[in-house]
């Protein structure tokens, strides 16, 4: 039976360290969140970001822009925040309206205020292994892996999902640990090869958003399983891995909810502290 990797326990320890660092600095930090238009799913994240920031004595400044804000106007707004000495970090809330190109906009957030690690300069530093700010969900997954104390060198690490904020940065970080990394995605499934990759995984990280995609019986005995997926099924939140069956075979497994989620927002605060102090 697997041991649980509970993000909230590590999150509490990290928050304590961050609080002490902020207090010792004597500085007043401000995190500015930019939201274009209204979106109930973003509201949940904003609420959690505000709560965590305020617990650490960080001022949380929500800037709500009209849903018709043009891309040039948004760029101008972000550039204003880049110049504002009182703003230490900038978050651009997802999803953005369809007329705004997120990849283009993320390049306008000053790298030193880019607390989500989405500016191409920060993404690029990940390739060199010198990234100061790492996309928060990927950083949270690494933090959980590190907490197991298991050496990753030489391990077969399989990531399912190749998004810019999760799968791709994780692949780079695991390579830096000298794991042997495979990245699976929709193409892997379409080719009918997902199961064989998952069965080989000593470390399995899944970030897709499809409940039950990873069958419990596929889990290699003793594997570490990090499930990042968030799915609502019959009023319950579940991950992408069949938890009950996977728990029987893995050595460590994240619960969903309560695994990666609670740590992600703390990684945001850590990025802010690393950018500002
Ligand atoms: P995304 O939507 O950008 O990408 C999905 C990935 O899944 C792609 O690589 C795609 O190729 C792959 N995929 C889709 N169908 C597949 C299939 N049948 N087989 C194999 N791969 C398949 O994803 P994202 O933004 O990285 O989010 C992924 C999941 O992680 C979502 O459930 C999201 O809610 C969750 N998430 C959780 C946190 C957290 O803090 N816990 C943060 C971010 C995202």
Short mmCIF file of N, CA and C in Angstrom, two decimals, residues 3 17 37 50-51 63 67 74 89 100 116 152 169 191 219 223 231 235 257 264:
data_model
loop_
_atom_site.label_atom_id
_atom_site.label_comp_id
_atom_site.label_asym_id
_atom_site.label_seq_id
_atom_site.Cartn_x
_atom_site.Cartn_y
_atom_site.Cartn_z
N UNK A 3 2.42 5.06 0.32
CA UNK A 3 2.37 6.17 1.29
C UNK A 3 1.82 7.38 0.55
N UNK A 17 8.66 28.89 6.32
CA UNK A 17 9.99 29.38 5.91
C UNK A 17 9.86 30.72 5.18
N UNK A 37 -11.67 40.26 -18.16
CA UNK A 37 -13.02 39.69 -18.20
C UNK A 37 -13.27 38.89 -16.93
N UNK A 50 -5.07 35.00 -3.10
CA UNK A 50 -5.22 36.11 -2.15
C UNK A 50 -5.04 35.62 -0.71
N UNK A 51 -5.69 34.49 -0.41
CA UNK A 51 -5.64 33.96 0.96
C UNK A 51 -4.18 33.63 1.35
N UNK A 63 -6.26 43.34 -10.36
CA UNK A 63 -6.59 44.33 -11.38
C UNK A 63 -7.53 43.67 -12.38
N UNK A 67 -13.49 42.77 -20.45
CA UNK A 67 -13.27 41.61 -21.34
C UNK A 67 -12.95 42.02 -22.78
N UNK A 74 -3.55 45.68 -23.16
CA UNK A 74 -3.09 44.78 -22.09
C UNK A 74 -1.56 44.85 -21.97
N UNK A 89 5.54 41.21 -8.24
CA UNK A 89 5.24 40.04 -9.09
C UNK A 89 3.95 40.25 -9.85
N UNK A 100 -6.95 37.46 -27.31
CA UNK A 100 -5.62 37.73 -26.75
C UNK A 100 -4.75 36.48 -26.82
N UNK A 116 5.11 33.38 -12.38
CA UNK A 116 4.60 32.08 -12.85
C UNK A 116 5.61 31.40 -13.78
N UNK A 152 16.60 10.23 -7.95
CA UNK A 152 15.96 10.13 -9.27
C UNK A 152 16.94 9.70 -10.37
N UNK A 169 8.32 21.70 -18.62
CA UNK A 169 9.31 22.06 -17.58
C UNK A 169 9.70 20.87 -16.71
N UNK A 191 -1.44 6.29 -30.77
CA UNK A 191 -0.62 5.20 -31.31
C UNK A 191 -0.77 3.92 -30.48
N UNK A 219 0.18 0.44 -13.14
CA UNK A 219 1.23 1.02 -12.30
C UNK A 219 2.29 -0.02 -11.99
N UNK A 223 6.25 2.10 -7.89
CA UNK A 223 6.39 3.39 -8.58
C UNK A 223 5.96 4.56 -7.69
N UNK A 231 -10.28 16.67 -12.18
CA UNK A 231 -11.52 16.39 -12.92
C UNK A 231 -12.68 16.35 -11.96
N UNK A 235 -19.78 15.36 -8.86
CA UNK A 235 -19.60 16.25 -7.70
C UNK A 235 -18.38 15.95 -6.83
N UNK A 257 -8.28 15.50 -4.29
CA UNK A 257 -7.46 16.68 -4.02
C UNK A 257 -6.50 16.45 -2.85
N UNK A 264 0.91 24.12 -5.20
CA UNK A 264 1.10 24.97 -6.38
C UNK A 264 1.07 26.45 -6.00
#
